[in-house]
Amino acid sequence: MRLQQANQGFKCMAIDPGMALSGEVDLTAWASVSRALDRAVADHAEGQDLVFDLGDLSFIDAHGVDLIAEAAHRLGPSERLILQDAPPILMRIARILRLDRDPKLVIRGRGR
Amino acid sequence: LSSTANLHHLEHPALLYRGLEDFLEVMVPDVRAGIDNDETVFVAARGDYLPAPRAELNDRAEAAQLADTFEWHPHPASRLRAFHEFVWDELESGAGQIRLAGEPVWQPEPPEFIREWQRYESALNAVLAPFPVSLMCLYDSARLQPSIIDGALRTHPTIHRSGTQGASDDFEDPEEFLRRQNPSPPTPPAHAASLPNVADAQRSRRFLSETALRAGVPADRAADLNVAANEVLTNALVHGGGASMWAWTEGGRFVCHIEDRGRGITDPLAGYKPPSEHVANGRGLWIARQLVDLLQIVPGTTGTVVRLWIAKA
């Protein structure tokens, strides 16, 4: 059981210029999220910001947020990771971890 | 920096005062001394007491920040984070010495919440230890029950009262205090909704979210609780043993109770120590503590019991 179990809710899709993450990021999705982030960081155009669309992301855990923050720090010196339409809970976690002050990350909420 | 480092360490006295006059007799000169020394000064005290020190400090009141303790992070975990962030930010912007005062927010019940403020007081000794900070905690001994004053003596290395100050003979090492002041919670009530032998985190989130919403927990708070509980459950699933979950309403609060059969969380400071930027480990419990009103972690012989509490309104 446990870590081997298939993830039921998480999907990612390449978009231009980045990736859309949707569904639920929990322990069953860590491995796929990690691979998707590696790919997105490797594939993105040099000197440009990387954009993740989180509009359909319904859940994310602390480790999922960590993986995303780590990916941002693998970008080049002038590049940033932009999180678009982040769910409220990601905004809360980012505030608690002070990622909202991380110069490599730009987190934009869903607004009203 | 190294030559001055040992001059700067946490001072964490408790002030046992009796009413407004006594409070002013200590606080006003203390704040004034802080301003004179060019220190950053911040006080979180009873809101109805604040106009008096403001008036007595006169035109110098603006050099100190005064906040109402019932409004400024009135939960222990969030207050701990707020003090830590305040200190961090002030040091980053060049502060030398920081002078803080804070009054815990004592509620008449339940006992778990009173105990958590005492545990917070103890944890502060460890969390703020490396910083050039003096944090005076305010206790109205005319108003508070003796067990709370007793707690102040156990969680503060020095005690100030009626013009005298001295070391506390009852002070306890924070890790010891946190271990001791952590009784096993009772078993969940018979009417609690339950989810035995959780192997699927997603299913536990559905269960908890539906139970919380049905019980009248506002949607945003239910989402906070769900993330916090998921961190606890993830720990249990990753470290083996599996877990069972219960949830119910108790005195206007919603309670989620998780029991795992793993080796447990043995660090008494788990979730109290702010995660450093480069260490991912331990962030889950730090976040969980911040998202709920109270997180109890009680290690036992066959596993760990974790309780998460959240107000329904």
Short mmCIF file of C-alpha atoms in Angstrom, two decimals:
data_model
loop_
_atom_site.label_atom_id
_atom_site.label_comp_id
_atom_site.label_asym_id
_atom_site.label_seq_id
_atom_site.Cartn_x
_atom_site.Cartn_y
_atom_site.Cartn_z
CA MET A 1 0.00 0.00 0.00
CA ARG A 2 1.09 3.54 0.80
CA LEU A 3 3.73 5.14 -1.38
CA GLN A 4 3.27 2.74 -4.25
CA GLN A 5 -0.39 3.54 -4.57
CA ALA A 6 -1.33 5.24 -7.80
CA ASN A 7 -2.20 8.88 -7.63
CA GLN A 8 -5.84 9.51 -8.33
CA GLY A 9 -6.07 13.21 -8.88
CA PHE A 10 -2.93 14.89 -10.11
CA LYS A 11 -2.30 15.89 -13.73
CA CYS A 12 0.21 18.09 -15.45
CA MET A 13 0.22 19.41 -18.97
CA ALA A 14 2.79 21.41 -20.90
CA ILE A 15 1.57 24.85 -21.89
CA ASP A 16 3.46 27.70 -23.47
CA PRO A 17 5.63 28.93 -21.70
CA GLY A 18 5.40 26.43 -18.85
CA MET A 19 3.07 23.93 -17.32
CA ALA A 20 -0.44 23.57 -15.91
CA LEU A 21 -0.78 21.58 -12.68
CA SER A 22 -4.23 20.31 -11.77
CA GLY A 23 -5.92 18.08 -9.24
CA GLU A 24 -4.46 17.17 -5.86
CA VAL A 25 -0.78 17.13 -4.92
CA ASP A 26 -0.22 14.78 -1.99
CA LEU A 27 2.32 12.04 -1.24
CA THR A 28 1.06 9.92 -4.11
CA ALA A 29 1.89 12.72 -6.56
CA TRP A 30 5.34 13.74 -5.24
CA ALA A 31 7.27 11.59 -7.73
CA SER A 32 5.30 12.79 -10.78
CA VAL A 33 5.41 16.41 -9.64
CA SER A 34 9.14 16.12 -9.15
CA ARG A 35 9.64 14.68 -12.66
CA ALA A 36 7.35 17.29 -14.22
CA LEU A 37 9.25 20.09 -12.48
CA ASP A 38 12.61 18.72 -13.64
CA ARG A 39 11.30 18.64 -17.19
CA ALA A 40 9.82 22.13 -17.03
CA VAL A 41 13.05 23.59 -15.63
CA ALA A 42 15.16 21.78 -18.25
CA ASP A 43 12.90 22.70 -21.18
CA HIS A 44 12.19 26.34 -20.49
CA ALA A 45 13.77 29.01 -22.65
CA GLU A 46 16.89 30.54 -21.17
CA GLY A 47 16.52 34.03 -19.75
CA GLN A 48 12.75 33.75 -19.50
CA ASP A 49 10.47 33.33 -16.51
CA LEU A 50 8.81 29.95 -16.12
CA VAL A 51 5.03 30.04 -15.67
CA PHE A 52 2.89 27.47 -13.86
CA ASP A 53 -0.86 27.71 -14.22
CA LEU A 54 -2.40 26.47 -10.96
CA GLY A 55 -6.00 27.42 -11.82
CA ASP A 56 -7.21 23.82 -11.53
CA LEU A 57 -5.05 22.80 -8.60
CA SER A 58 -7.43 21.84 -5.78
CA PHE A 59 -5.02 20.62 -3.10
CA ILE A 60 -1.30 20.82 -2.34
CA ASP A 61 0.65 19.63 0.69
CA ALA A 62 3.77 21.12 2.31
CA HIS A 63 6.17 18.88 0.41
CA GLY A 64 4.48 19.78 -2.89
CA VAL A 65 5.06 23.46 -2.12
CA ASP A 66 8.67 22.67 -1.20
CA LEU A 67 9.23 20.91 -4.53
CA ILE A 68 7.94 23.93 -6.42
CA ALA A 69 10.07 26.35 -4.35
CA GLU A 70 13.15 24.20 -4.95
CA ALA A 71 12.47 24.16 -8.69
CA ALA A 72 12.40 27.97 -8.67
CA HIS A 73 15.90 27.95 -7.20
CA ARG A 74 17.21 25.80 -10.04
CA LEU A 75 16.36 28.52 -12.56
CA GLY A 76 18.98 30.86 -13.96
CA PRO A 77 20.00 34.06 -12.14
CA SER A 78 17.58 36.40 -13.88
CA GLU A 79 14.75 33.89 -14.22
CA ARG A 80 11.78 33.50 -11.88
CA LEU A 81 9.00 31.00 -11.42
CA ILE A 82 5.55 32.59 -11.77
CA LEU A 83 2.65 30.75 -10.10
CA GLN A 84 -0.56 31.84 -11.76
CA ASP A 85 -4.04 31.48 -10.16
CA ALA A 86 -2.64 29.83 -7.04
CA PRO A 87 -5.28 28.30 -4.74
CA PRO A 88 -5.89 30.09 -1.40
CA ILE A 89 -4.28 27.28 0.59
CA LEU A 90 -1.04 27.61 -1.37
CA MET A 91 -1.06 31.34 -0.59
CA ARG A 92 -1.49 30.50 3.12
CA ILE A 93 1.35 27.95 3.11
CA ALA A 94 3.60 30.33 1.17
CA ARG A 95 2.91 33.08 3.71
CA ILE A 96 3.66 30.72 6.64
CA LEU A 97 6.94 29.61 5.02
CA ARG A 98 7.69 33.20 3.95
CA LEU A 99 7.97 32.09 0.33
CA ASP A 100 6.06 35.25 -0.53
CA ARG A 101 9.37 37.04 0.10
CA ASP A 102 11.40 34.68 -2.08
CA PRO A 103 12.74 36.72 -5.04
CA LYS A 104 12.76 33.59 -7.26
CA LEU A 105 9.02 33.04 -6.81
CA VAL A 106 6.10 35.18 -7.87
CA ILE A 107 2.81 33.89 -6.47
CA ARG A 108 -0.41 35.27 -7.89
CA GLY A 109 -3.72 34.31 -6.30
CA ARG A 110 -7.04 33.70 -7.96
CA GLY A 111 -8.58 37.02 -6.94
CA ARG A 112 -12.32 37.28 -6.78
CA LEU B 1 30.38 39.42 15.29
CA SER B 2 31.68 36.40 17.19
CA SER B 3 33.17 38.52 19.96
CA THR B 4 29.81 40.12 20.71
CA ALA B 5 27.67 37.07 20.02
CA ASN B 6 27.82 35.79 23.57
CA LEU B 7 26.65 39.13 24.91
CA HIS B 8 23.41 38.73 23.03
CA HIS B 9 21.20 35.96 24.15
CA LEU B 10 17.56 35.73 25.04
CA GLU B 11 16.32 37.22 28.26
CA HIS B 12 12.88 35.92 29.09
CA PRO B 13 11.55 37.25 32.38
CA ALA B 14 7.96 37.04 33.59
CA LEU B 15 6.47 40.14 35.17
CA LEU B 16 3.92 39.27 37.85
CA TYR B 17 1.98 42.51 38.24
CA ARG B 18 -1.18 43.37 40.18
CA GLY B 19 -3.44 45.66 38.16
CA LEU B 20 -2.84 48.72 36.01
CA GLU B 21 -0.76 50.81 38.40
CA ASP B 22 1.69 48.02 39.06
CA PHE B 23 1.85 47.32 35.33
CA LEU B 24 2.65 50.96 34.55
CA GLU B 25 5.28 51.16 37.27
CA VAL B 26 7.38 48.56 35.45
CA MET B 27 6.35 48.96 31.81
CA VAL B 28 6.75 52.71 31.39
CA PRO B 29 10.38 52.90 32.63
CA ASP B 30 11.16 49.68 30.74
CA VAL B 31 9.82 51.03 27.44
CA ARG B 32 11.56 54.34 28.09
CA ALA B 33 14.88 52.58 28.74
CA GLY B 34 14.46 50.64 25.49
CA ILE B 35 13.87 53.83 23.54
CA ASP B 36 16.84 55.53 25.25
CA ASN B 37 19.09 52.60 24.30
CA ASP B 38 17.95 52.82 20.69
CA GLU B 39 16.36 49.38 20.89
CA THR B 40 13.37 48.17 18.91
CA VAL B 41 10.48 48.17 21.38
CA PHE B 42 7.26 46.23 20.95
CA VAL B 43 4.58 45.52 23.57
CA ALA B 44 1.48 43.32 23.20
CA ALA B 45 -0.65 43.91 26.30
CA ARG B 46 -4.29 44.22 27.29
CA GLY B 47 -5.90 46.75 24.98
CA ASP B 48 -7.59 48.59 27.85
CA TYR B 49 -4.18 49.15 29.47
CA LEU B 50 -2.51 50.66 26.41
CA PRO B 51 -3.80 54.26 26.53
CA ALA B 52 -2.12 54.77 29.93
CA PRO B 53 1.48 53.94 28.88
CA ARG B 54 0.89 55.87 25.66
CA ALA B 55 -0.10 58.94 27.70
CA GLU B 56 2.78 58.53 30.16
CA LEU B 57 5.34 58.06 27.41
CA ASN B 58 3.99 61.27 25.97
CA ASP B 59 5.72 62.39 22.78
CA ARG B 60 8.03 59.37 22.91
CA ALA B 61 5.20 56.83 22.57
CA GLU B 62 5.71 56.73 18.82
CA ALA B 63 9.19 55.25 19.22
CA ALA B 64 7.59 52.09 20.65
CA GLN B 65 5.01 49.82 19.06
CA LEU B 66 2.07 48.91 21.28
CA ALA B 67 -0.52 46.29 20.29
CA ASP B 68 -3.63 44.77 21.84
CA THR B 69 -2.78 41.23 22.89
CA PHE B 70 -6.34 40.04 22.17
CA GLU B 71 -5.91 41.07 18.55
CA TRP B 72 -2.21 40.51 17.82
CA HIS B 73 -1.91 36.76 17.06
CA PRO B 74 -4.11 35.54 19.92
CA HIS B 75 -3.19 31.84 19.42
CA PRO B 76 0.06 30.46 20.85
CA ALA B 77 1.54 28.94 17.67
CA SER B 78 0.75 31.99 15.60
CA ARG B 79 2.13 34.31 18.31
CA LEU B 80 5.36 32.31 18.39
CA ARG B 81 5.72 32.68 14.64
CA ALA B 82 4.81 36.38 14.82
CA PHE B 83 7.48 37.09 17.45
CA HIS B 84 10.04 35.09 15.47
CA GLU B 85 9.21 36.94 12.25
CA PHE B 86 9.26 40.28 14.04
CA VAL B 87 12.72 39.58 15.47
CA TRP B 88 14.01 38.25 12.16
CA ASP B 89 12.76 41.26 10.19
CA GLU B 90 14.04 43.78 12.72
CA LEU B 91 17.50 42.21 12.75
CA GLU B 92 17.51 42.08 8.98
CA SER B 93 16.77 45.80 8.82
CA GLY B 94 19.62 46.58 11.20
CA ALA B 95 18.21 46.43 14.73
CA GLY B 96 20.79 45.73 17.44
CA GLN B 97 18.78 44.84 20.52
CA ILE B 98 15.07 44.07 20.61
CA ARG B 99 12.89 44.63 23.65
CA LEU B 100 9.56 42.79 23.62
CA ALA B 101 6.75 42.34 26.07
CA GLY B 102 3.78 40.05 25.60
CA GLU B 103 0.74 38.98 27.56
CA PRO B 104 -0.66 35.50 26.82
CA VAL B 105 -4.38 35.30 26.10
CA TRP B 106 -5.82 33.14 28.89
CA GLN B 107 -9.25 31.70 28.27
CA PRO B 108 -11.37 30.11 31.00
CA GLU B 109 -11.45 26.80 29.13
CA PRO B 110 -10.72 24.24 27.77
CA PRO B 111 -7.65 23.12 29.78
CA GLU B 112 -5.85 22.07 26.57
CA PHE B 113 -5.75 25.70 25.41
CA ILE B 114 -4.48 26.99 28.76
CA ARG B 115 -1.78 24.34 28.76
CA GLU B 116 -0.77 25.24 25.21
CA TRP B 117 -0.02 28.85 26.23
CA GLN B 118 2.22 27.47 28.99
CA ARG B 119 3.92 25.13 26.51
CA TYR B 120 4.39 28.09 24.14
CA GLU B 121 6.02 30.08 26.96
CA SER B 122 8.42 27.19 27.49
CA ALA B 123 9.13 26.67 23.77
CA LEU B 124 10.00 30.39 23.37
CA ASN B 125 13.11 29.79 25.52
CA ALA B 126 14.42 27.48 22.80
CA VAL B 127 13.05 29.23 19.71
CA LEU B 128 14.30 32.74 20.53
CA ALA B 129 17.48 31.57 22.31
CA PRO B 130 19.97 32.72 19.63
CA PHE B 131 18.61 36.25 19.28
CA PRO B 132 19.51 39.56 20.98
CA VAL B 133 16.06 39.76 22.51
CA SER B 134 14.53 40.54 25.84
CA LEU B 135 10.95 39.28 26.04
CA MET B 136 9.05 40.13 29.20
CA CYS B 137 5.86 38.12 29.62
CA LEU B 138 3.04 39.80 31.48
CA TYR B 139 0.99 38.00 34.14
CA ASP B 140 -1.71 39.76 36.16
CA SER B 141 -1.31 37.83 39.40
CA ALA B 142 -4.34 39.53 40.95
CA ARG B 143 -6.58 38.05 38.29
CA LEU B 144 -5.03 34.77 37.11
CA GLN B 145 -5.49 31.38 38.74
CA PRO B 146 -2.53 30.05 40.82
CA SER B 147 -1.76 27.23 38.34
CA ILE B 148 -1.07 29.81 35.62
CA ILE B 149 1.29 31.76 37.89
CA ASP B 150 2.96 28.45 38.79
CA GLY B 151 3.44 27.82 35.07
CA ALA B 152 5.08 31.25 34.68
CA LEU B 153 7.65 30.27 37.33
CA ARG B 154 8.43 27.06 35.44
CA THR B 155 8.74 28.65 32.00
CA HIS B 156 10.70 31.84 32.78
CA PRO B 157 14.30 31.86 34.01
CA THR B 158 13.76 35.16 35.86
CA ILE B 159 10.78 36.66 37.67
CA HIS B 160 10.00 40.33 38.28
CA ARG B 161 7.46 41.29 40.91
CA SER B 162 6.72 44.35 43.02
CA GLY B 163 9.99 46.04 42.32
CA THR B 164 12.17 42.98 42.88
CA GLN B 165 13.65 40.56 40.39
CA GLY B 166 15.48 37.28 40.68
CA ALA B 167 16.09 33.88 39.19
CA SER B 168 13.21 31.43 39.24
CA ASP B 169 14.01 28.35 41.29
CA ASP B 170 11.24 26.46 39.51
CA PHE B 171 12.46 27.05 35.94
CA GLU B 172 12.46 23.86 33.85
CA ASP B 173 14.35 22.94 30.73
CA PRO B 174 11.91 23.55 27.82
CA GLU B 175 12.19 20.04 26.36
CA GLU B 176 11.48 18.54 29.74
CA PHE B 177 8.57 20.88 30.39
CA LEU B 178 7.06 20.16 26.97
CA ARG B 179 7.39 16.42 27.54
CA ARG B 180 5.86 16.59 30.98
CA GLN B 181 3.02 19.00 30.18
CA ASN B 182 1.60 16.75 27.51
CA PRO B 183 -0.96 14.33 28.93
CA SER B 184 -2.60 11.73 26.69
CA PRO B 185 -5.94 12.99 25.46
CA PRO B 186 -9.03 10.92 26.27
CA THR B 187 -10.27 8.46 23.64
CA PRO B 188 -12.60 9.99 21.04
CA PRO B 189 -16.27 10.15 22.11
CA ALA B 190 -18.62 7.40 20.94
CA HIS B 191 -20.54 9.80 18.68
CA ALA B 192 -17.39 10.81 16.73
CA ALA B 193 -17.30 10.08 13.00
CA SER B 194 -14.47 7.64 12.35
CA LEU B 195 -12.27 6.40 9.54
CA PRO B 196 -10.28 3.36 10.68
CA ASN B 197 -7.02 2.16 9.09
CA VAL B 198 -6.47 4.99 6.63
CA ALA B 199 -4.20 3.97 3.77
CA ASP B 200 -5.39 6.59 1.33
CA ALA B 201 -4.68 10.26 2.07
CA GLN B 202 -7.20 11.45 -0.49
CA ARG B 203 -10.00 9.42 1.10
CA SER B 204 -9.13 10.85 4.53
CA ARG B 205 -9.33 14.38 3.13
CA ARG B 206 -12.81 13.70 1.71
CA PHE B 207 -13.89 12.25 5.06
CA LEU B 208 -12.53 15.16 7.10
CA SER B 209 -13.73 17.87 4.77
CA GLU B 210 -17.28 16.44 4.60
CA THR B 211 -17.45 15.91 8.37
CA ALA B 212 -16.17 19.42 9.11
CA LEU B 213 -18.49 21.15 6.66
CA ARG B 214 -21.48 19.16 7.94
CA ALA B 215 -20.57 20.24 11.48
CA GLY B 216 -20.68 23.89 10.40
CA VAL B 217 -16.97 24.69 10.11
CA PRO B 218 -16.55 27.59 7.63
CA ALA B 219 -15.11 26.41 4.29
CA ASP B 220 -11.78 28.28 4.57
CA ARG B 221 -11.14 26.95 8.08
CA ALA B 222 -12.10 23.43 6.96
CA ALA B 223 -9.50 23.76 4.19
CA ASP B 224 -6.85 24.84 6.73
CA LEU B 225 -7.71 21.90 8.97
CA ASN B 226 -7.58 19.54 6.03
CA VAL B 227 -4.07 20.61 5.05
CA ALA B 228 -2.88 20.36 8.67
CA ALA B 229 -4.42 16.90 9.17
CA ASN B 230 -3.01 15.76 5.83
CA GLU B 231 0.52 16.65 7.02
CA VAL B 232 0.04 14.55 10.15
CA LEU B 233 -1.42 11.67 8.19
CA THR B 234 1.33 11.88 5.55
CA ASN B 235 3.90 11.50 8.36
CA ALA B 236 2.07 8.43 9.60
CA LEU B 237 1.85 6.88 6.12
CA VAL B 238 5.46 7.62 5.16
CA HIS B 239 6.95 6.41 8.44
CA GLY B 240 4.85 3.27 8.44
CA GLY B 241 2.22 1.88 10.70
CA GLY B 242 -0.81 3.56 9.19
CA ALA B 243 -3.35 5.57 11.13
CA SER B 244 -6.97 5.95 12.14
CA MET B 245 -8.96 9.17 12.22
CA TRP B 246 -11.89 10.48 14.27
CA ALA B 247 -13.70 13.82 14.12
CA TRP B 248 -16.36 15.52 16.24
CA THR B 249 -17.59 18.80 17.72
CA GLU B 250 -16.74 19.75 21.29
CA GLY B 251 -17.74 23.01 22.99
CA GLY B 252 -17.94 25.13 19.84
CA ARG B 253 -14.77 23.60 18.42
CA PHE B 254 -14.20 20.93 15.83
CA VAL B 255 -11.68 18.26 16.79
CA CYS B 256 -9.78 15.84 14.55
CA HIS B 257 -8.02 12.98 16.34
CA ILE B 258 -5.40 10.87 14.53
CA GLU B 259 -3.71 7.81 16.03
CA ASP B 260 -0.82 6.17 14.24
CA ARG B 261 1.11 3.00 14.95
CA GLY B 262 4.51 4.25 13.81
CA ARG B 263 7.57 5.10 15.88
CA GLY B 264 6.07 8.49 16.51
CA ILE B 265 7.17 12.09 16.72
CA THR B 266 9.60 12.19 19.64
CA ASP B 267 11.04 15.73 19.42
CA PRO B 268 9.04 17.77 21.96
CA LEU B 269 9.80 20.90 19.93
CA ALA B 270 8.38 19.42 16.71
CA GLY B 271 6.45 22.11 14.87
CA TYR B 272 7.56 24.84 17.31
CA LYS B 273 10.97 25.46 15.77
CA PRO B 274 10.68 27.66 12.69
CA PRO B 275 11.99 25.73 9.68
CA SER B 276 15.24 27.11 8.36
CA GLU B 277 15.21 28.08 4.71
CA HIS B 278 17.37 25.19 3.67
CA VAL B 279 15.92 22.37 5.72
CA ALA B 280 12.73 20.95 4.31
CA ASN B 281 12.35 18.49 7.16
CA GLY B 282 9.86 19.52 9.82
CA ARG B 283 8.03 22.04 7.71
CA GLY B 284 4.88 19.94 7.65
CA LEU B 285 4.32 20.13 11.39
CA TRP B 286 5.27 23.82 11.51
CA ILE B 287 2.62 24.52 8.87
CA ALA B 288 0.09 22.27 10.62
CA ARG B 289 0.55 24.15 13.91
CA GLN B 290 0.03 27.46 12.14
CA LEU B 291 -3.13 26.41 10.33
CA VAL B 292 -5.16 25.20 13.32
CA ASP B 293 -5.99 26.77 16.69
CA LEU B 294 -4.29 23.96 18.59
CA LEU B 295 -2.21 20.96 17.56
CA GLN B 296 -1.45 18.37 20.26
CA ILE B 297 1.20 15.73 19.57
CA VAL B 298 1.33 13.06 22.26
CA PRO B 299 3.79 10.20 21.74
CA GLY B 300 2.76 6.92 23.36
CA THR B 301 4.15 3.40 23.61
CA THR B 302 2.34 2.00 20.57
CA GLY B 303 2.18 5.11 18.42
CA THR B 304 1.39 8.81 18.46
CA VAL B 305 -1.90 10.58 19.15
CA VAL B 306 -2.38 13.88 17.38
CA ARG B 307 -5.32 16.21 17.97
CA LEU B 308 -6.13 19.20 15.80
CA TRP B 309 -8.61 21.79 17.08
CA ILE B 310 -10.33 24.52 15.14
CA ALA B 311 -13.02 27.02 16.16
CA LYS B 312 -16.32 26.56 14.34
CA ALA B 313 -16.89 30.28 13.98
#
